[in-house]
Coordinates of C-alpha atoms in Angstrom, one line a residue:
M381 CA 37.4 10.4 24.2
S382 CA 34.7 9.2 27.3
G383 CA 31.5 9.7 27.9
F384 CA 29.6 8.7 25.1
K385 CA 26.0 9.0 24.6
M386 CA 23.3 6.8 24.0
R387 CA 21.0 9.0 22.0
K388 CA 23.5 9.4 19.1
R389 CA 23.5 6.1 17.0
L390 CA 24.1 6.6 13.1
V391 CA 24.0 3.1 10.9
L392 CA 25.1 2.8 7.6
A393 CA 24.5 -0.1 5.3
A394 CA 25.3 -1.0 1.5
I395 CA 24.8 -4.0 -0.7
E396 CA 27.7 -6.2 -1.2
T397 CA 29.0 -6.7 -4.7
T398 CA 31.2 -9.7 -3.7
Y399 CA 30.1 -11.6 -0.3
G400 CA 31.7 -10.8 2.7
T401 CA 33.5 -7.7 1.1
D402 CA 33.1 -4.8 2.9
A403 CA 31.1 -2.0 0.4
S404 CA 32.3 0.8 2.5
P405 CA 29.0 2.5 3.4
T406 CA 29.2 6.3 3.4
A407 CA 27.3 8.5 5.5
A408 CA 26.2 10.7 2.4
A409 CA 25.1 8.0 0.5
N410 CA 24.3 4.8 2.9
A411 CA 22.5 6.0 6.2
I412 CA 19.9 4.4 7.8
L413 CA 17.0 6.4 9.9
T414 CA 16.3 4.3 12.8
R415 CA 14.0 4.4 15.9
T416 CA 16.0 2.3 17.9
V417 CA 19.8 0.4 17.4
Q418 CA 20.8 -2.7 19.6
V419 CA 24.1 -4.2 18.6
T420 CA 25.8 -7.2 20.3
P421 CA 29.5 -6.8 19.1
L422 CA 30.7 -10.1 19.7
A423 CA 28.0 -12.6 19.9
G424 CA 28.5 -16.3 19.7
E425 CA 29.7 -19.0 22.4
D426 CA 32.8 -19.6 23.8
I427 CA 34.1 -23.1 24.3
E428 CA 34.0 -24.7 27.6
R429 CA 36.9 -27.3 28.6
N430 CA 35.1 -28.7 31.2
L431 CA 38.1 -30.3 33.2
L432 CA 37.9 -33.1 35.7
R433 CA 40.7 -32.1 38.7
S434 CA 41.3 -33.0 42.4
Y435 CA 39.6 -29.5 43.2
Y436 CA 36.2 -27.6 42.4
G437 CA 36.2 -24.4 39.9
N438 CA 36.2 -23.0 36.6
S439 CA 37.9 -24.1 33.6
Q440 CA 39.2 -21.7 31.5
A441 CA 36.9 -21.3 28.5
L442 CA 38.3 -20.9 24.9
A443 CA 37.2 -18.3 22.4
G444 CA 34.7 -19.4 19.8
E445 CA 34.3 -17.7 16.8
K446 CA 32.4 -14.7 17.0
H447 CA 29.7 -12.7 15.1
V448 CA 27.7 -9.5 15.3
E449 CA 24.1 -9.2 16.0
L450 CA 22.2 -5.9 15.3
T451 CA 18.2 -5.2 15.8
M452 CA 17.0 -1.8 14.6
E453 CA 13.2 -0.6 14.0
V454 CA 13.3 1.8 11.1
E455 CA 9.8 3.5 9.9
L456 CA 7.8 2.2 7.4
A457 CA 7.4 5.1 4.7
G458 CA 7.7 5.6 1.0
S459 CA 10.5 6.9 -0.7
G460 CA 8.7 10.3 -2.0
E461 CA 8.7 9.6 -5.6
A462 CA 6.9 6.8 -7.1
G463 CA 9.1 4.0 -8.9
T464 CA 12.0 5.0 -6.5
A465 CA 13.5 2.4 -3.9
P466 CA 13.2 3.8 -0.3
G467 CA 16.3 3.9 1.7
W468 CA 15.3 0.9 3.9
G469 CA 15.1 -1.4 0.7
V470 CA 18.6 -2.4 1.0
L471 CA 17.5 -3.6 4.6
L472 CA 14.5 -6.0 3.2
R473 CA 17.1 -7.2 0.1
A474 CA 19.6 -8.6 2.9
C475 CA 16.2 -10.2 4.2
G476 CA 15.5 -12.6 1.6
F477 CA 13.7 -10.2 -0.6
A478 CA 13.8 -9.2 -4.4
E479 CA 13.6 -5.7 -5.3
T480 CA 11.7 -5.0 -8.5
A481 CA 11.2 -1.3 -9.8
E482 CA 8.8 0.4 -12.6
V483 CA 10.5 3.7 -13.3
G484 CA 7.3 6.0 -12.3
V485 CA 5.0 3.5 -11.1
D486 CA 6.2 1.4 -8.1
V487 CA 9.0 -0.6 -6.3
A488 CA 7.9 -4.1 -5.4
Y489 CA 9.5 -6.6 -2.9
N490 CA 8.9 -10.0 -3.1
P491 CA 10.4 -13.1 -0.9
I492 CA 13.2 -15.3 -2.6
T493 CA 14.3 -18.6 -2.1
D494 CA 18.0 -18.4 -3.6
G495 CA 20.6 -15.7 -4.4
E496 CA 19.9 -13.6 -1.5
E497 CA 22.0 -10.5 -1.2
S498 CA 24.1 -9.0 1.9
I499 CA 24.9 -6.1 3.2
S500 CA 28.1 -4.6 5.1
C501 CA 27.0 -2.8 8.1
W502 CA 28.9 0.1 9.9
I503 CA 27.4 0.8 13.6
H504 CA 28.2 3.9 15.0
R505 CA 27.5 4.7 18.6
D506 CA 28.8 7.8 19.5
G507 CA 32.7 7.4 19.5
V508 CA 32.4 3.6 19.0
L509 CA 32.3 1.9 15.6
H510 CA 31.5 -1.6 14.8
K511 CA 31.7 -3.3 11.3
F512 CA 30.4 -6.5 9.8
T513 CA 30.1 -7.7 6.4
G514 CA 28.0 -10.5 5.3
G515 CA 24.7 -9.5 6.9
R516 CA 21.7 -11.2 6.1
G517 CA 18.5 -11.0 8.4
S518 CA 14.7 -11.1 9.0
V519 CA 11.9 -8.3 9.5
R520 CA 9.0 -7.7 11.1
F521 CA 5.9 -5.2 10.3
D522 CA 4.2 -3.6 12.8
L523 CA 1.2 -0.9 11.9
G524 CA -1.0 -0.2 15.2
V525 CA -4.0 2.6 14.8
N526 CA -3.0 6.3 15.9
N527 CA 1.1 4.7 15.7
I528 CA 3.8 5.2 13.2
P529 CA 3.9 2.0 11.2
Y530 CA 7.3 0.7 11.8
M531 CA 9.8 -2.5 10.6
T532 CA 12.1 -4.3 13.6
F533 CA 15.3 -5.9 11.5
T534 CA 17.3 -8.3 12.9
F535 CA 20.6 -9.1 11.2
L536 CA 23.8 -11.5 11.7
G537 CA 27.1 -10.5 10.3
L538 CA 30.7 -11.6 10.1
L539 CA 32.6 -9.7 12.7
G540 CA 34.7 -6.8 11.6
T541 CA 36.9 -4.2 13.7
I542 CA 35.6 -2.3 16.4
S543 CA 37.5 1.1 16.8
N544 CA 36.8 4.5 18.6
T545 CA 36.1 6.5 15.6
S546 CA 34.2 10.2 15.5
M547 CA 30.5 9.7 14.3
P548 CA 30.1 11.5 10.7
T549 CA 28.4 14.4 10.8
T550 CA 27.3 14.5 7.1
A551 CA 24.5 11.7 7.4
D552 CA 22.0 12.3 4.1
Y553 CA 18.6 11.7 5.4
S554 CA 16.7 12.9 2.7
P555 CA 15.8 9.7 0.8
W556 CA 13.8 8.9 4.2
Q557 CA 9.9 10.0 4.0
V558 CA 8.3 11.3 6.7
P559 CA 5.7 8.5 7.7
V560 CA 2.0 8.8 8.3
P561 CA 0.4 7.5 11.2
V562 CA -2.0 4.6 11.2
T563 CA -5.7 6.3 11.1
Q564 CA -8.9 6.3 9.3
A565 CA -7.8 8.8 7.1
N566 CA -4.5 7.7 5.9
T567 CA -5.0 3.5 5.9
T568 CA -7.7 1.5 4.2
A569 CA -9.4 -1.1 6.3
L570 CA -7.6 -4.5 6.3
T571 CA -9.1 -7.0 3.5
L572 CA -9.0 -10.5 4.9
H573 CA -10.3 -13.4 3.3
G574 CA -12.5 -11.1 0.3
S575 CA -14.0 -9.3 3.5
S576 CA -13.1 -5.9 4.6
V577 CA -12.6 -5.8 8.8
S578 CA -11.8 -2.7 10.7
F579 CA -8.6 -3.3 12.8
S580 CA -6.4 -2.1 15.4
Q581 CA -3.4 -3.8 14.8
L582 CA -1.5 -5.7 12.3
T583 CA 1.8 -7.5 12.8
L584 CA 3.4 -9.8 10.1
D585 CA 6.6 -11.5 10.9
M586 CA 9.2 -13.2 8.1
A587 CA 10.6 -15.3 10.4
V588 CA 13.4 -15.5 8.0
E589 CA 16.1 -18.2 9.5
A590 CA 19.3 -16.5 9.2
V591 CA 22.3 -19.0 10.5
K592 CA 26.3 -18.5 11.0
H593 CA 27.8 -21.2 8.8
Q594 CA 31.1 -22.3 9.9
V595 CA 32.9 -25.3 8.6
V596 CA 36.8 -26.0 8.1
G597 CA 37.5 -25.3 4.4
S598 CA 35.9 -22.6 3.5
D599 CA 35.3 -19.1 4.9
S600 CA 32.7 -18.5 7.8
S601 CA 29.3 -17.1 6.1
I602 CA 25.7 -16.0 7.1
K603 CA 23.4 -18.0 5.0
I604 CA 19.2 -17.9 4.9
V605 CA 18.4 -21.4 5.2
D606 CA 14.4 -21.1 5.4
R607 CA 11.3 -18.9 6.4
A608 CA 7.9 -19.5 8.2
P609 CA 6.4 -15.9 7.9
S610 CA 3.4 -15.7 10.6
G611 CA 1.2 -12.7 12.0
T612 CA -1.4 -11.5 14.0
A613 CA -4.3 -9.1 13.4
V614 CA -6.6 -7.5 15.8
I615 CA -9.8 -6.8 14.6
E616 CA -13.4 -5.6 15.3
E617 CA -15.4 -8.6 15.7
P618 CA -17.4 -9.0 12.3
Q619 CA -21.0 -10.6 12.2
L620 CA -20.4 -14.4 11.1
S621 CA -22.4 -13.8 8.0
T622 CA -19.5 -11.4 6.7
L623 CA -16.7 -13.5 8.1
N624 CA -16.7 -16.8 10.1
L625 CA -13.4 -17.1 11.4
Y626 CA -14.4 -19.9 13.8
Q627 CA -15.4 -22.0 10.6
K628 CA -12.4 -21.0 8.6
A629 CA -10.2 -22.1 11.8
R630 CA -11.9 -25.1 12.1
D631 CA -11.8 -26.0 8.5
A632 CA -7.9 -24.4 8.1
V633 CA -9.3 -22.2 4.9
T634 CA -6.7 -19.9 3.5
G635 CA -7.6 -16.9 1.5
A636 CA -5.9 -13.6 0.9
L637 CA -4.9 -10.6 2.9
A638 CA -4.5 -6.9 1.6
L639 CA -4.1 -3.4 3.2
T640 CA -3.0 0.0 1.7
H641 CA -1.4 2.4 3.6
G642 CA -0.8 6.0 2.5
K643 CA -3.0 8.2 0.3
T644 CA 0.0 10.4 -1.5
A645 CA 2.0 9.2 -4.4
G646 CA 5.4 8.2 -3.5
N647 CA 4.3 7.6 0.0
I648 CA 2.1 4.5 -0.6
I649 CA 2.7 1.1 0.8
E650 CA 0.8 -1.9 0.0
I651 CA 0.8 -5.2 1.6
S652 CA -0.6 -8.0 -0.1
A653 CA -0.5 -11.9 0.7
P654 CA -2.4 -14.5 -1.4
K655 CA -2.7 -17.4 1.1
V656 CA -3.3 -16.6 4.4
G657 CA -4.5 -19.0 7.3
T658 CA -6.3 -17.8 10.2
A659 CA -6.2 -20.2 13.4
S660 CA -8.5 -20.0 16.6
P661 CA -9.4 -16.2 17.3
T662 CA -9.2 -14.9 20.9
E663 CA -11.3 -12.4 22.4
Q664 CA -10.0 -9.0 23.5
D665 CA -11.3 -5.7 24.8
R666 CA -10.6 -2.3 23.4
N667 CA -12.7 0.3 25.0
G668 CA -15.4 -1.6 25.7
V669 CA -15.6 -3.1 22.0
Q670 CA -15.5 -6.8 21.4
M671 CA -12.0 -7.5 19.0
L672 CA -10.6 -10.7 17.9
S673 CA -7.0 -11.3 18.1
V674 CA -6.5 -13.7 14.7
P675 CA -3.4 -15.4 14.2
L676 CA -2.2 -15.6 10.8
T677 CA 0.0 -18.4 9.1
I678 CA 1.4 -16.4 5.6
N679 CA 1.6 -19.2 3.3
P680 CA 3.0 -18.9 -0.6
D681 CA 0.7 -19.9 -3.4
T682 CA 2.7 -20.5 -6.5
G683 CA 6.0 -19.8 -4.5
N684 CA 8.3 -17.0 -3.5
D685 CA 5.0 -14.7 -3.3
E686 CA 3.8 -15.3 0.4
L687 CA 4.1 -12.0 0.9
V688 CA 4.5 -8.7 -1.4
I689 CA 5.6 -5.2 -0.2
T690 CA 4.7 -2.6 -2.6
V691 CA 5.8 1.1 -2.6
K692 CA 4.1 3.8 -4.7

């Protein structure tokens, strides 16, 4: 087997019942529809010996414990039916989000501080299969005008096997809905600190700190130890009487952010954040129109509520 094709990629991911025990995801039940896939099969550092000798030259390095790193882009769309979790729900759950479903109504995702779930992931690169368990990571949301909204996931996982294995041809992508572009017809104006503003770009990064924890006496694990969400909104500069972002930045004022994308039940995404700080804005030019790039700090209000994603 040779001549592996770069365009042939298949990611399978399933929530683990027991941390680090392979959930054995299948193409029929656990296929992830991706835009890009980048895997680092043997991430981690080797251990340098740094020997002193009577001559120059490398000291033989020793192999340190390895792990897997995975980065992939996934379209942001609903499940097709209100109250049913979308295909990417398992990925958010492994990024420190809780999933709460109300049948026939919606599925909400909010960040949590304890009890984070993990995924087993099988990554097919044409005829090469990489497996990892115990996967946890972070997510970034990107919504740009006249573009498909998407999420970028980054995961760390415990090293599994690497093998030459034929890629399954039975992947079921039916749970994955066709996304709708970010446009005037599909997307509401951005609500920022109580004001409705026109925007061209919204980026929200959960900045979850996932680390590989390795000690002698217990098995290695991937742990979530912190998060520091932030973002950027590029908006048409509003009248100061409507929204004075300069004053808000100077006084470190916080306020709510909200956005709804999609119009059809089963493919509606709501984004809400109750306590967002806006730092000093900078000027941008879009088609000769004056825009502001506004840095956002996404803060919790009562705790574990700083960014809620609701699928309707």
